[in-house]
Coordinates of C-alpha atoms in Angstrom, one line a residue:
X1049 CA 82.3 101.9 83.6
X1050 CA 82.0 101.5 87.4
X1051 CA 79.0 99.8 88.8
X1052 CA 78.2 101.0 92.3
X1053 CA 76.9 98.6 95.0
X1054 CA 73.4 98.9 96.5
X1055 CA 72.5 98.1 100.1
X1056 CA 69.6 99.2 102.2
X1057 CA 68.9 98.2 105.8
X1058 CA 65.5 97.0 106.8
X1059 CA 65.2 100.0 109.2
X1060 CA 65.7 102.4 106.3
X1061 CA 63.5 100.5 103.9
X1062 CA 60.7 101.0 106.4
X1063 CA 61.2 104.8 106.4
X1064 CA 60.7 105.0 102.6
X1065 CA 57.3 105.9 101.1
X1066 CA 57.5 103.3 98.3
X1067 CA 54.3 104.7 96.7
X1068 CA 56.0 108.0 96.0
X1069 CA 58.5 107.8 93.1
X1070 CA 60.2 111.0 94.3
X1071 CA 60.4 110.2 97.9
X1072 CA 63.6 111.8 99.2
X1073 CA 64.7 108.9 101.3
X1074 CA 64.2 106.6 98.4
X1075 CA 66.4 108.9 96.3
X1076 CA 69.2 108.6 98.9
X1077 CA 69.6 104.9 98.7
X1078 CA 67.9 103.6 95.5
X1079 CA 69.9 103.9 92.2
X1080 CA 68.4 105.6 89.2
X1081 CA 69.5 105.9 85.6
X1082 CA 71.2 109.3 86.2
X1083 CA 73.9 107.5 88.1
X1084 CA 75.2 106.1 84.8
X1085 CA 76.2 109.7 83.9
X1086 CA 80.0 109.6 84.5
X1087 CA 80.5 113.4 84.2
X1088 CA 82.5 114.6 87.2
X1089 CA 85.4 113.1 89.2
X1090 CA 85.9 110.1 91.4
X1091 CA 88.3 112.0 93.7
X1092 CA 86.9 115.5 94.1
X1093 CA 89.0 116.6 97.1
X1094 CA 92.5 115.4 96.1
X1095 CA 92.5 112.6 98.6
X1096 CA 95.1 110.6 96.7
X1097 CA 97.7 113.3 97.0
X1098 CA 97.1 113.8 100.7
X1099 CA 97.6 110.1 101.5
X1100 CA 100.7 109.5 103.5
X1101 CA 100.4 105.8 104.2
X1102 CA 97.7 103.5 103.0
X1103 CA 94.4 104.6 104.6
X1104 CA 95.8 107.7 106.3
X1105 CA 95.4 111.2 104.9
X1106 CA 97.0 114.4 106.2
X1107 CA 95.7 117.4 104.4
X1108 CA 95.2 120.0 107.2
X1109 CA 98.0 120.5 109.7
X1110 CA 96.1 119.6 113.0
X1111 CA 93.9 116.8 111.5
X1112 CA 94.5 113.3 110.2
X1113 CA 91.9 111.2 108.4
X1114 CA 91.9 107.5 108.7
X1115 CA 89.9 105.3 106.3
X1116 CA 89.1 102.3 108.5
X1117 CA 86.6 100.4 106.3
X1118 CA 85.2 100.4 102.8
X1119 CA 81.7 99.2 104.0
X1120 CA 78.5 100.9 104.9
X1121 CA 75.2 99.6 106.3
X1122 CA 73.4 101.3 103.5
X1123 CA 75.0 102.8 100.4
X1124 CA 74.1 106.4 99.7
X1125 CA 73.9 107.3 96.1
X1126 CA 75.5 110.7 96.7
X1127 CA 78.6 109.2 98.3
X1128 CA 81.8 111.2 97.5
X1129 CA 83.9 108.0 97.8
X1130 CA 82.0 106.0 95.3
X1131 CA 85.3 105.0 93.8
X1132 CA 86.0 102.7 96.8
X1133 CA 83.1 102.2 99.1
X1134 CA 81.8 98.7 98.8
X1135 CA 84.3 98.0 96.0
X1136 CA 88.0 98.0 97.0
X1137 CA 90.1 97.8 100.1
X1138 CA 93.1 99.4 98.4
X1139 CA 92.7 102.7 100.3
X1140 CA 91.9 101.2 103.7
X1141 CA 94.3 101.1 106.6
X1142 CA 96.2 97.8 106.8
X1143 CA 97.8 98.2 110.2
X1144 CA 96.7 100.6 113.0
X1145 CA 100.2 100.4 114.3
X1146 CA 101.5 102.2 111.2
X1147 CA 98.9 104.9 111.7
X1148 CA 99.9 105.4 115.3
X1149 CA 103.6 105.6 114.3
X1150 CA 102.9 108.4 111.8
X1151 CA 100.8 110.3 114.3
X1152 CA 103.5 110.0 117.0
X1153 CA 106.0 111.4 114.5
X1154 CA 103.7 114.4 113.7
X1155 CA 102.8 116.0 117.0
X1156 CA 101.2 118.9 115.1
X1157 CA 98.2 116.5 114.6
X1158 CA 95.9 117.0 117.6
X1159 CA 92.8 115.1 116.3
X1160 CA 91.9 112.1 114.1
X1161 CA 88.8 111.6 112.1
X1162 CA 88.1 107.8 111.7
X1163 CA 86.0 107.4 108.6
X1164 CA 85.4 105.0 105.7
X1165 CA 82.9 103.8 104.5
X1166 CA 81.2 104.0 107.9
X1167 CA 83.5 103.9 110.8
X1168 CA 80.9 102.2 113.0
X1169 CA 80.7 99.3 110.6
X1170 CA 83.9 98.1 112.2
X1171 CA 83.4 95.4 114.8
X1172 CA 83.8 96.3 118.5
X1173 CA 87.2 94.7 118.8
X1174 CA 88.6 96.8 116.0
X1175 CA 87.0 100.0 117.4
X1176 CA 88.6 99.2 120.7
X1177 CA 91.9 98.5 119.0
X1178 CA 91.8 101.8 117.1
X1179 CA 90.8 103.8 120.2
X1180 CA 93.5 102.2 122.3
X1181 CA 96.2 103.3 119.9
X1182 CA 94.8 106.8 119.2
X1183 CA 94.1 107.8 122.8
X1184 CA 97.6 106.6 123.9
X1185 CA 99.3 109.3 121.8
X1186 CA 100.0 112.4 123.9
X1187 CA 99.5 114.9 121.1
X1188 CA 96.0 113.5 120.1
X1189 CA 93.4 115.5 122.0
X1190 CA 90.2 114.1 120.5
X1191 CA 88.9 111.4 118.1
X1192 CA 86.0 111.7 115.8
X1193 CA 84.0 108.8 114.1
X1194 CA 82.2 109.7 110.9
X1195 CA 79.1 107.6 110.7
X1196 CA 75.6 107.5 109.1
X1197 CA 74.6 104.6 111.4
X1198 CA 72.1 106.7 113.4
X1199 CA 70.2 107.4 110.2
X1200 CA 70.3 103.9 108.7
X1201 CA 70.8 101.4 111.6
X1202 CA 70.4 103.2 114.9
X1203 CA 70.2 99.8 116.8
X1204 CA 74.0 99.4 116.2
X1205 CA 74.5 102.3 118.6
X1206 CA 72.4 100.7 121.3
X1207 CA 74.9 97.9 121.7
X1208 CA 75.9 97.8 125.4
X1209 CA 79.5 96.6 124.6
X1210 CA 80.0 99.5 122.1
X1211 CA 78.7 102.0 124.7
X1212 CA 81.1 100.6 127.3
X1213 CA 84.0 101.0 124.9
X1214 CA 83.1 104.6 124.2
X1215 CA 82.6 105.3 127.9
X1216 CA 86.0 103.8 128.7
X1217 CA 88.0 105.8 126.1
X1218 CA 86.0 109.0 126.6
X1219 CA 87.6 109.2 130.0
X1220 CA 91.0 109.5 128.3
X1221 CA 90.3 111.8 125.3
X1222 CA 87.4 113.6 123.8
X1223 CA 85.2 111.4 121.6
X1224 CA 82.8 112.7 118.9
X1225 CA 80.5 111.0 116.5
X1226 CA 79.9 113.1 113.4
X1227 CA 76.5 112.0 112.2
X1228 CA 75.0 112.3 108.7
X1229 CA 71.3 113.1 108.8
X1230 CA 70.1 114.4 105.4
X1231 CA 66.3 114.6 106.0
X1232 CA 64.1 115.1 109.1
X1233 CA 62.3 111.8 108.6
X1234 CA 65.6 110.0 109.4
X1235 CA 65.4 111.2 113.0
X1236 CA 63.3 108.3 114.2
X1237 CA 62.4 107.2 117.8
X1238 CA 65.1 104.6 117.6
X1239 CA 67.6 107.2 116.5
X1240 CA 66.6 109.5 119.4
X1241 CA 67.0 106.6 121.8
X1242 CA 70.4 105.7 120.5
X1243 CA 71.5 109.4 120.7
X1244 CA 70.4 109.5 124.3
X1245 CA 72.4 106.3 125.1
X1246 CA 75.5 107.6 123.4
X1247 CA 75.4 110.8 125.5
X1248 CA 74.5 109.3 128.8
X1249 CA 76.3 106.0 128.7
X1250 CA 78.9 106.5 126.1
X1251 CA 80.2 109.9 127.1
X1252 CA 80.2 110.8 123.4
X1253 CA 79.5 114.3 121.9
X1254 CA 77.6 114.5 118.7
X1255 CA 77.8 116.8 115.7
X1256 CA 76.1 116.6 112.3
X1257 CA 77.0 117.4 108.8
X1258 CA 74.5 117.4 106.0
X1259 CA 74.9 117.5 102.3
X1260 CA 72.6 119.8 100.3
X1261 CA 71.0 117.4 97.9
X1262 CA 68.7 118.1 94.9
X1263 CA 65.3 116.4 95.6
X1264 CA 66.1 115.5 99.2
X1265 CA 66.6 118.6 101.3
X1266 CA 66.9 121.5 98.8
X1267 CA 64.0 123.3 100.5
X1268 CA 64.3 125.9 103.2
X1269 CA 61.4 124.3 105.1
X1270 CA 62.9 120.8 105.1
X1271 CA 66.4 122.1 106.0
X1272 CA 65.1 124.2 108.9
X1273 CA 63.1 121.3 110.2
X1274 CA 66.2 119.0 110.0
X1275 CA 68.5 121.4 111.9
X1276 CA 65.8 122.2 114.5
X1277 CA 65.2 118.5 115.2
X1278 CA 68.9 117.8 115.5
X1279 CA 69.3 120.6 118.0
X1280 CA 66.3 119.3 120.1
X1281 CA 68.0 115.8 120.1
X1282 CA 71.2 117.3 121.4
X1283 CA 73.2 117.1 118.1
X1284 CA 75.0 120.2 117.1
X1285 CA 74.6 121.2 113.4
X1286 CA 78.2 121.4 112.2
X1287 CA 78.2 121.8 108.4
X1288 CA 75.9 121.9 105.5
X1289 CA 78.1 120.8 102.5
X1290 CA 77.7 121.7 98.9
X1291 CA 77.3 118.4 97.0
X1292 CA 80.6 117.4 95.3
X1293 CA 80.8 116.9 91.5
X1294 CA 81.4 113.2 91.8
X1295 CA 81.0 110.9 88.8
X1296 CA 77.6 109.3 89.1
X1297 CA 76.4 112.0 91.5
X1298 CA 76.9 115.4 89.9
X1299 CA 74.0 115.4 87.5
X1300 CA 71.6 113.9 90.0
X1301 CA 72.2 115.7 93.3
X1302 CA 74.1 119.0 92.8
X1303 CA 72.4 122.3 93.4
X1304 CA 73.9 125.5 91.9
X1305 CA 75.8 127.6 94.4
X1306 CA 73.7 130.7 94.0
X1307 CA 70.5 128.6 94.5
X1308 CA 72.0 126.7 97.4
X1309 CA 73.0 129.8 99.2
X1310 CA 69.4 131.2 98.9
X1311 CA 68.0 127.9 100.3
X1312 CA 70.4 127.9 103.3
X1313 CA 69.9 131.6 104.0
X1314 CA 66.1 131.3 103.8
X1315 CA 66.2 128.2 106.1
X1316 CA 68.2 130.1 108.7
X1317 CA 65.4 132.6 109.0
X1318 CA 63.3 129.9 110.6
X1319 CA 65.9 128.6 113.1
X1320 CA 67.1 129.6 116.5
X1321 CA 70.7 130.6 117.1
X1322 CA 71.7 127.1 118.2
X1323 CA 70.1 125.4 115.2
X1324 CA 71.9 127.7 112.7
X1325 CA 75.4 127.6 114.1
X1326 CA 76.5 125.4 111.2
X1327 CA 78.6 126.6 108.2
X1328 CA 77.6 126.3 104.6
X1329 CA 80.7 125.1 102.8
X1330 CA 82.5 122.9 100.3
X1331 CA 85.3 120.4 100.7
X1332 CA 87.5 121.5 97.8
X1333 CA 90.8 120.1 96.8
X1334 CA 92.5 123.2 98.1
X1335 CA 90.7 123.3 101.4
X1336 CA 87.4 123.6 103.3
X1337 CA 85.8 126.7 101.9
X1338 CA 82.9 128.6 103.6
X1339 CA 80.2 129.9 101.3
X1340 CA 79.5 133.3 102.8
X1341 CA 77.0 135.0 100.5
X1342 CA 76.1 136.8 97.3
X1343 CA 77.5 140.1 96.1
X1344 CA 76.3 142.3 93.3
X1345 CA 75.7 140.7 90.0
X1346 CA 76.7 137.0 89.9
X1347 CA 79.6 137.2 92.3
X1348 CA 79.8 135.2 95.5
X1349 CA 81.9 135.7 98.6
X1350 CA 84.0 132.8 100.0
X1351 CA 86.4 132.2 102.8
X1352 CA 88.9 129.4 103.6
X1353 CA 87.8 127.8 106.8
X1354 CA 90.7 125.4 106.5
X1355 CA 93.3 125.3 103.8
X1356 CA 95.8 122.8 102.5
X1357 CA 98.4 125.6 102.0
X1358 CA 98.7 127.5 105.3
X1359 CA 99.0 130.8 103.5
X1360 CA 95.4 130.4 102.3
X1361 CA 94.0 130.0 105.9
X1362 CA 91.2 132.6 106.5
X1363 CA 91.7 134.1 103.0
X1364 CA 88.6 135.7 101.6
X1365 CA 87.9 135.7 97.8
X1366 CA 85.2 136.2 95.3
X1367 CA 84.2 134.0 92.3
X1368 CA 81.7 134.3 89.5
X1369 CA 78.9 131.7 90.0
X1370 CA 76.8 132.5 86.9
X1371 CA 75.3 130.0 84.6
X1372 CA 74.4 127.5 87.3
X1373 CA 77.9 127.0 88.5
X1374 CA 77.9 124.3 91.3
X1375 CA 81.6 124.0 92.1
X1376 CA 84.7 126.1 92.1
X1377 CA 87.6 125.5 89.6
X1378 CA 91.2 125.8 90.5
X1379 CA 91.1 129.2 88.6
X1380 CA 88.2 130.4 90.8
X1381 CA 90.1 130.0 94.0
X1382 CA 93.3 131.9 93.0

């Protein structure tokens, strides 16, 4: 049985109410016995079959995903890459040159998501090296960094050298940081200061994706507060994702689809247009599927926002979500 690593930054430890056993921030980073339940999968989105060279995935025609590190500042218990984060480097890019070569040979790719682990755990020299290669490819229009650093260690984003690197390369191509705020208490004064520096000095645009998590943000009030605070800070809410059925995660954090939709729909009633521009969706093995709404009975309406098979792009379908179903099977999406 896999044993998953634990790490918590001092910054994040200070945000937790240690007197409250069910504190949502505590649940995000502190293991519990439920994590030993291995029901579920270690690769819920078919990442292995989309890997073209070590550390580089190409699932959607215009987008490449680069796994740049297996490390995070704090390890989230709901991580969908628990199979590798903090454990193995077998899926991490070995040579950025090899990535650049693949991208140059596939001009249909116009953007790269640099992920991990946490992409901003890489040292400044490696970040510069990655950006130098990616922004030198004519067909690449913008680069995204996936990071939860603003939530767990915002001081990392106040580094003048890192801000200078972002500023330099933002003059060449669009640069985004896709943040991962899961609860409004994570938006601290330090995080707000770092956000301001990234925008003013780094030339970086920011978007956020949140995972709907049982016991953390599965409340319309909490979710609405989070999205509103992000919008006030200048971060665009991008996605709210259905929690994946990951081994060690499924039984602890997943919310049934019908219940999740009700939570998101009710939360949107308390948000402005800017705050509720995000999509509620799931990263399925067959594509990124938008969860549109409930129909009569126990049927739910879905739409492919992005699809692995091009013929599925924008396809609308229905599926039965009775009996607390929290994920779609291969049969459901046919």
